[in-house]
PDB file of N, CA, C and O in Angstrom:
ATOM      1  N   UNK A  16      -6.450   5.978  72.006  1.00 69.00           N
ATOM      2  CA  UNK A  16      -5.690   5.168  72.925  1.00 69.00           C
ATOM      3  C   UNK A  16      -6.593   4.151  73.623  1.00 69.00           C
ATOM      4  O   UNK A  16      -6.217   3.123  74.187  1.00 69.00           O
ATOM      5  N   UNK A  17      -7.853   4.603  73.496  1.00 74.00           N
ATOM      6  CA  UNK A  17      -8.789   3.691  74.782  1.00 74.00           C
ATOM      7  C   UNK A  17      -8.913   2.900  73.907  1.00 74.00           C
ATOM      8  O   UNK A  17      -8.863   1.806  74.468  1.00 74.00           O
ATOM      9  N   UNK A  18      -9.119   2.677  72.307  1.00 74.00           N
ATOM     10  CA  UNK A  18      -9.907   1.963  71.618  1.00 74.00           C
ATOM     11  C   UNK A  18      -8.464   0.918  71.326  1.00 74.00           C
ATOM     12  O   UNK A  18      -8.819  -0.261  71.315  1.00 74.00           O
ATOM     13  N   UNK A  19      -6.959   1.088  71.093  1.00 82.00           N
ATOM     14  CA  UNK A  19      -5.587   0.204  71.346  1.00 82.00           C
ATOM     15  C   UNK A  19      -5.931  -0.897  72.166  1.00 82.00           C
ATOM     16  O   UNK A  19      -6.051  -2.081  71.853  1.00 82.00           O
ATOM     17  N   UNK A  20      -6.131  -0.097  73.738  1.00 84.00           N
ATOM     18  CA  UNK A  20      -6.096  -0.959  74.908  1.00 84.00           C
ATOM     19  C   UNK A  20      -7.285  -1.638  75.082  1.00 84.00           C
ATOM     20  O   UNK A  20      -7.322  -2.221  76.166  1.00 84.00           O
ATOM     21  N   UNK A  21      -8.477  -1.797  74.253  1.00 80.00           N
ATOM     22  CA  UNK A  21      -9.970  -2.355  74.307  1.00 80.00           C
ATOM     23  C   UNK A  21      -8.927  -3.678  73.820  1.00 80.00           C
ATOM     24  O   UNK A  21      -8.321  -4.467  74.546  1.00 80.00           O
ATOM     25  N   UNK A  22      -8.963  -3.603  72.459  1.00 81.00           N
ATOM     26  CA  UNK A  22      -8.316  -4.608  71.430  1.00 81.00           C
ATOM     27  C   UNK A  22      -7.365  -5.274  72.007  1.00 81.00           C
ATOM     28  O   UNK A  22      -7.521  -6.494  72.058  1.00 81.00           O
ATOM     29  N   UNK A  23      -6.025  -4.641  72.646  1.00 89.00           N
ATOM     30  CA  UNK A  23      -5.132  -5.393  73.327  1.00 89.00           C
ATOM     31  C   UNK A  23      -5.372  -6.343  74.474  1.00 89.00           C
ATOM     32  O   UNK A  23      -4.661  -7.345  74.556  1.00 89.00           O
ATOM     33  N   UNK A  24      -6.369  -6.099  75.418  1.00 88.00           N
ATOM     34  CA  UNK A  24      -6.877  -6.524  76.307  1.00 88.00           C
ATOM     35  C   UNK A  24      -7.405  -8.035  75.702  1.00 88.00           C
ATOM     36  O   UNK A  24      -6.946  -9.161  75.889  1.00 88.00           O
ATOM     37  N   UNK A  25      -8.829  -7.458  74.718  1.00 86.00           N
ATOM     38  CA  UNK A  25      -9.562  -8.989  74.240  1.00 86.00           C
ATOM     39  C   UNK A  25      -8.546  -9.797  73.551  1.00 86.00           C
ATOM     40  O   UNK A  25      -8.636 -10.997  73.808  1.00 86.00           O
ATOM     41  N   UNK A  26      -7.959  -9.589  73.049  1.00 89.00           N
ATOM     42  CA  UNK A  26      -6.662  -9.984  71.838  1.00 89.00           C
ATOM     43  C   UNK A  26      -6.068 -10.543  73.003  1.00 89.00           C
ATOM     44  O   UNK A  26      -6.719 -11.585  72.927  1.00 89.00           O
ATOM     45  N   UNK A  27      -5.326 -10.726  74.082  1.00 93.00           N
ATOM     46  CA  UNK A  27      -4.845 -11.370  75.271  1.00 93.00           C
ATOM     47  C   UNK A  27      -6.009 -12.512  76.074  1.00 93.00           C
ATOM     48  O   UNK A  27      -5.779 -13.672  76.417  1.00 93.00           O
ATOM     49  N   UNK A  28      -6.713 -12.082  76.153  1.00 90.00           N
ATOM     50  CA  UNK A  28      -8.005 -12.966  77.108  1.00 90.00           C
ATOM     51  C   UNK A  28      -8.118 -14.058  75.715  1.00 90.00           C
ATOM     52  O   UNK A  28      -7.569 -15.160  75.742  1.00 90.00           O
ATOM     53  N   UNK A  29      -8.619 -13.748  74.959  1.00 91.00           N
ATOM     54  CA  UNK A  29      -8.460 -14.583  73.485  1.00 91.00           C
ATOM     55  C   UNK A  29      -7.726 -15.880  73.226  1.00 91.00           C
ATOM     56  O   UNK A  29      -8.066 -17.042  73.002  1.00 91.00           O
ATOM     57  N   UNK A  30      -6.522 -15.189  73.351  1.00 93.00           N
ATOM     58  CA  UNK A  30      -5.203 -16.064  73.287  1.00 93.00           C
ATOM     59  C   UNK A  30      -5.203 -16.729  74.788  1.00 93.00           C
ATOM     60  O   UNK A  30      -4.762 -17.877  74.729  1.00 93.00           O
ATOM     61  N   UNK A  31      -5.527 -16.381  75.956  1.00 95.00           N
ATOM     62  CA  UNK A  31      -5.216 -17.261  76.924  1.00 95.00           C
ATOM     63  C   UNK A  31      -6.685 -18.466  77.200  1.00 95.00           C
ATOM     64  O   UNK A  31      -6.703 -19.547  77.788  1.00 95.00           O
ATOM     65  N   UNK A  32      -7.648 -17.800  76.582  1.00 91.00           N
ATOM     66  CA  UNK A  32      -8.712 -18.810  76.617  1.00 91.00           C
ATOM     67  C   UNK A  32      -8.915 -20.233  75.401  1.00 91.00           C
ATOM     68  O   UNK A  32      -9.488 -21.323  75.396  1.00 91.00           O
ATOM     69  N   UNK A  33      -8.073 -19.429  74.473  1.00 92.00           N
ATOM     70  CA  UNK A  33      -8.111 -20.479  73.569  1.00 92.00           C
ATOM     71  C   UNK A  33      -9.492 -20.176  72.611  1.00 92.00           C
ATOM     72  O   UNK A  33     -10.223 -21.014  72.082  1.00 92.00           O
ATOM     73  N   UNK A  34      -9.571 -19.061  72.583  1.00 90.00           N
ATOM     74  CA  UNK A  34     -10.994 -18.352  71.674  1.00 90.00           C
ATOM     75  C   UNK A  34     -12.057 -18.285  73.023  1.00 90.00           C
ATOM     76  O   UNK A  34     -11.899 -18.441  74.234  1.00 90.00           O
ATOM     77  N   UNK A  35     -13.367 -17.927  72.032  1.00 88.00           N
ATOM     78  CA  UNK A  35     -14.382 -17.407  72.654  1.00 88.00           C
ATOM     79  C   UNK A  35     -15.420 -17.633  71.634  1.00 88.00           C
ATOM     80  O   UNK A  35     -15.297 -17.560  70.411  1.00 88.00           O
ATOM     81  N   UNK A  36     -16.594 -17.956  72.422  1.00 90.00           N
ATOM     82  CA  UNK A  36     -17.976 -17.894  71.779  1.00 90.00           C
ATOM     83  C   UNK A  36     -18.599 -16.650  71.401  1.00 90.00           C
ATOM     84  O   UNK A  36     -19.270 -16.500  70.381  1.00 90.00           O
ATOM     85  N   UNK A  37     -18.299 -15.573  72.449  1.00 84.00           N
ATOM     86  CA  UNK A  37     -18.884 -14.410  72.546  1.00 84.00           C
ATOM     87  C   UNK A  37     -17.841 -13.298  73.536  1.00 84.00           C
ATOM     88  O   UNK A  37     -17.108 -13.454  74.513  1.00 84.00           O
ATOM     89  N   UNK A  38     -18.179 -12.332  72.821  1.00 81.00           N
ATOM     90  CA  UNK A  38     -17.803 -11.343  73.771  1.00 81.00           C
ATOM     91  C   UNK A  38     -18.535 -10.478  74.595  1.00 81.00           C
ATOM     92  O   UNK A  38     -19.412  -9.898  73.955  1.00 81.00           O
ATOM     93  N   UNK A  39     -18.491 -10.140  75.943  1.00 79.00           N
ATOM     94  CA  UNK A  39     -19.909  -9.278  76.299  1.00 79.00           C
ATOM     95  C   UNK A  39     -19.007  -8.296  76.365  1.00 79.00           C
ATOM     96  O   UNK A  39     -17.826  -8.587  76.554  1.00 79.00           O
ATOM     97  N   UNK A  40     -19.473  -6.767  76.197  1.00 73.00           N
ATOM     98  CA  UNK A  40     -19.176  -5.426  76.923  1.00 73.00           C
ATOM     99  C   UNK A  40     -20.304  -5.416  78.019  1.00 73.00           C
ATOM    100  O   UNK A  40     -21.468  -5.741  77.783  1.00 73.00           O
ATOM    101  N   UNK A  41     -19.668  -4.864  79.670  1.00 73.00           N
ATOM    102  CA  UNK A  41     -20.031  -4.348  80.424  1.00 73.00           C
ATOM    103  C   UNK A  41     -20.015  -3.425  81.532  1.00 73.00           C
ATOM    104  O   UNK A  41     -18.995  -3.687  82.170  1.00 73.00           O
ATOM    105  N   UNK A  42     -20.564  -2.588  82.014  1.00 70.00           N
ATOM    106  CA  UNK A  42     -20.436  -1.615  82.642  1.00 70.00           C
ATOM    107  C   UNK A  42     -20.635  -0.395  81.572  1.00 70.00           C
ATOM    108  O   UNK A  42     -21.445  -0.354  80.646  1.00 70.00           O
ATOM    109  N   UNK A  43     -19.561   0.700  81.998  1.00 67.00           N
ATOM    110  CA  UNK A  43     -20.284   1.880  80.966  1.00 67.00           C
ATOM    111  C   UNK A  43     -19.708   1.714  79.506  1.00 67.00           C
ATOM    112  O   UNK A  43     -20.096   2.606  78.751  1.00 67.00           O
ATOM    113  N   UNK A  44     -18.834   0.735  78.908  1.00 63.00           N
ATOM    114  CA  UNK A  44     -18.911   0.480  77.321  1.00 63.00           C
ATOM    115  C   UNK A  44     -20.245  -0.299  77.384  1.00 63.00           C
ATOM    116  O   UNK A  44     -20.513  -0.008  76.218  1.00 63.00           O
ATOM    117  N   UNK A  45     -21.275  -1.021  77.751  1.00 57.00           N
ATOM    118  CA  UNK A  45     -21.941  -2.101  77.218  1.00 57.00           C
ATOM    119  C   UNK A  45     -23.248  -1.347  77.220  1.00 57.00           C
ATOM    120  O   UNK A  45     -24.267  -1.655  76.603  1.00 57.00           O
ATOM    121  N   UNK A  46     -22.993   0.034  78.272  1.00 65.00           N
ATOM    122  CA  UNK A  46     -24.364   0.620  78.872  1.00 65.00           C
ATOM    123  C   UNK A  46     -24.413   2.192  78.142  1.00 65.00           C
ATOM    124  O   UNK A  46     -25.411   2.911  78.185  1.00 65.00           O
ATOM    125  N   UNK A  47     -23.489   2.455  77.659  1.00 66.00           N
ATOM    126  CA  UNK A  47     -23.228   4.144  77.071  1.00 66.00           C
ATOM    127  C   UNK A  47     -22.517   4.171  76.051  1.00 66.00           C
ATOM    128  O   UNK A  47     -22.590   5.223  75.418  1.00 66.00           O
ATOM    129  N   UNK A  48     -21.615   3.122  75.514  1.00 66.00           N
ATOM    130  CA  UNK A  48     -21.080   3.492  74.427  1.00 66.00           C
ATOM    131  C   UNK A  48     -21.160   2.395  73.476  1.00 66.00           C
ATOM    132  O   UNK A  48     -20.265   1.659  73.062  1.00 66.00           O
ATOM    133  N   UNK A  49     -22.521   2.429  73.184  1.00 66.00           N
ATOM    134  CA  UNK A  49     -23.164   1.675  71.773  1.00 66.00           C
ATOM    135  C   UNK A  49     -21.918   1.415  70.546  1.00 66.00           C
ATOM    136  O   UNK A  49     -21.399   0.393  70.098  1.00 66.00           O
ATOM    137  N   UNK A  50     -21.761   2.719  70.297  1.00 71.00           N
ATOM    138  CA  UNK A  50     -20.420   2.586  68.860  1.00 71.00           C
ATOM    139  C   UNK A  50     -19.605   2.355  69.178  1.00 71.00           C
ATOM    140  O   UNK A  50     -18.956   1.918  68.227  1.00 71.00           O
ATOM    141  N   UNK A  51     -18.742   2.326  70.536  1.00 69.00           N
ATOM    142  CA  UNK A  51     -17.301   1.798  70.517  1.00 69.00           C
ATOM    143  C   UNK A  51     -17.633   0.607  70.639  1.00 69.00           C
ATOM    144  O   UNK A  51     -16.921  -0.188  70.026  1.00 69.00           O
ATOM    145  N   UNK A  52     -18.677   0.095  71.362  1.00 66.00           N
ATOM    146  CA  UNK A  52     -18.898  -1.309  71.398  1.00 66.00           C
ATOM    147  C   UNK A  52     -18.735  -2.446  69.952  1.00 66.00           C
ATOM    148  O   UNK A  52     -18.153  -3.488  69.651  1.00 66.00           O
ATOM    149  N   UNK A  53     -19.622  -1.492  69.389  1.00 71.00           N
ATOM    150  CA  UNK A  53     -19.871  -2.117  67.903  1.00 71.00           C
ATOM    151  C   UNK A  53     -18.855  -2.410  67.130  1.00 71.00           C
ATOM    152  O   UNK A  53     -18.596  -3.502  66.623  1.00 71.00           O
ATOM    153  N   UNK A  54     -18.085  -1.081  67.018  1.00 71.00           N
ATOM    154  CA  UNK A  54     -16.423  -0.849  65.996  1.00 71.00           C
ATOM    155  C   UNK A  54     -15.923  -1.881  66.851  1.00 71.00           C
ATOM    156  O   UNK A  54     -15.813  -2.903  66.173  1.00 71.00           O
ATOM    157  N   UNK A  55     -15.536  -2.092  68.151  1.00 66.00           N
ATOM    158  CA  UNK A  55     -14.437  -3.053  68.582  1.00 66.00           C
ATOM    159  C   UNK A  55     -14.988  -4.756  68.596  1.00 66.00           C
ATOM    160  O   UNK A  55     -14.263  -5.744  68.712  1.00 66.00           O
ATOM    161  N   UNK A  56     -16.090  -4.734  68.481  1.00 69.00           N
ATOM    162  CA  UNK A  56     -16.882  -6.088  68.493  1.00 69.00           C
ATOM    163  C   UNK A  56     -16.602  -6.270  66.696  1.00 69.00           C
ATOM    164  O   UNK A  56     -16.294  -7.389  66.286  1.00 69.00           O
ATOM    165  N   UNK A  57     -16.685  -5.534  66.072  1.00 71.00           N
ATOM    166  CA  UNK A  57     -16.807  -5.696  64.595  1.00 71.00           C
ATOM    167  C   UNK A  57     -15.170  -6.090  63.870  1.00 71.00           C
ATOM    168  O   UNK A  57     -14.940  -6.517  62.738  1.00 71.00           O
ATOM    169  N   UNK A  58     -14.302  -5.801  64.866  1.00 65.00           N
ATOM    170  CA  UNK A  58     -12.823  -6.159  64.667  1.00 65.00           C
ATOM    171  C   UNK A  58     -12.090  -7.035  65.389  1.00 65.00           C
ATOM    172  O   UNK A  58     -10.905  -7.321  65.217  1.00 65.00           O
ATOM    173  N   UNK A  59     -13.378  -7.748  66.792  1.00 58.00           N
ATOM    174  CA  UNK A  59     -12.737  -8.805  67.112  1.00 58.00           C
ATOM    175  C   UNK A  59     -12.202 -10.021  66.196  1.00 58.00           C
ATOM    176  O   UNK A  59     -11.596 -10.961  66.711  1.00 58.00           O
TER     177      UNK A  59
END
Protein backbone atom coordinates (compact mmCIF):
# COMPACT_ATOMS: atom_id res chain seq x y z
CA UNK A 1 0.00 0.00 0.00
CA UNK A 2 2.89 2.46 0.93
CA UNK A 3 4.64 1.68 -2.31
CA UNK A 4 0.60 2.65 -4.45
CA UNK A 5 0.64 5.90 -2.53
CA UNK A 6 4.67 6.69 -3.19
CA UNK A 7 3.71 6.40 -7.07
CA UNK A 8 0.35 8.12 -6.78
CA UNK A 9 1.69 11.01 -5.04
CA UNK A 10 4.88 11.58 -7.69
CA UNK A 11 2.50 10.61 -10.62
CA UNK A 12 0.30 13.86 -9.36
CA UNK A 13 3.26 16.39 -8.50
CA UNK A 14 4.43 15.21 -12.13
CA UNK A 15 1.39 16.05 -13.84
CA UNK A 16 0.93 19.37 -11.97
CA UNK A 17 4.56 20.45 -12.59
CA UNK A 18 4.60 19.64 -16.03
CA UNK A 19 7.55 16.91 -15.49
CA UNK A 20 10.64 16.99 -13.55
CA UNK A 21 14.35 16.91 -13.86
CA UNK A 22 14.81 14.86 -10.84
CA UNK A 23 13.27 13.34 -8.12
CA UNK A 24 14.75 13.57 -4.53
CA UNK A 25 13.59 11.08 -1.67
CA UNK A 26 13.77 12.64 1.75
CA UNK A 27 13.57 12.09 5.25
CA UNK A 28 13.37 8.36 6.31
CA UNK A 29 12.73 6.93 2.48
CA UNK A 30 15.96 8.90 1.24
CA UNK A 31 17.83 8.07 4.67
CA UNK A 32 16.68 4.20 5.48
CA UNK A 33 15.04 2.84 2.74
CA UNK A 34 17.68 2.51 -0.02
CA UNK A 35 15.36 -0.21 -2.04
CA UNK A 36 12.10 1.36 -1.91
CA UNK A 37 13.82 4.32 -3.03
CA UNK A 38 15.40 2.64 -5.94
CA UNK A 39 12.20 0.29 -7.11
CA UNK A 40 10.04 3.58 -7.03
CA UNK A 41 12.73 5.88 -8.66
CA UNK A 42 13.24 2.99 -11.26
CA UNK A 43 9.35 3.23 -12.23
CA UNK A 44 9.12 6.82 -12.21
Amino acid sequence: MFGYRVKKYIGAHLAALGGADAIVFGGGIGENEGLMMAHHAARA
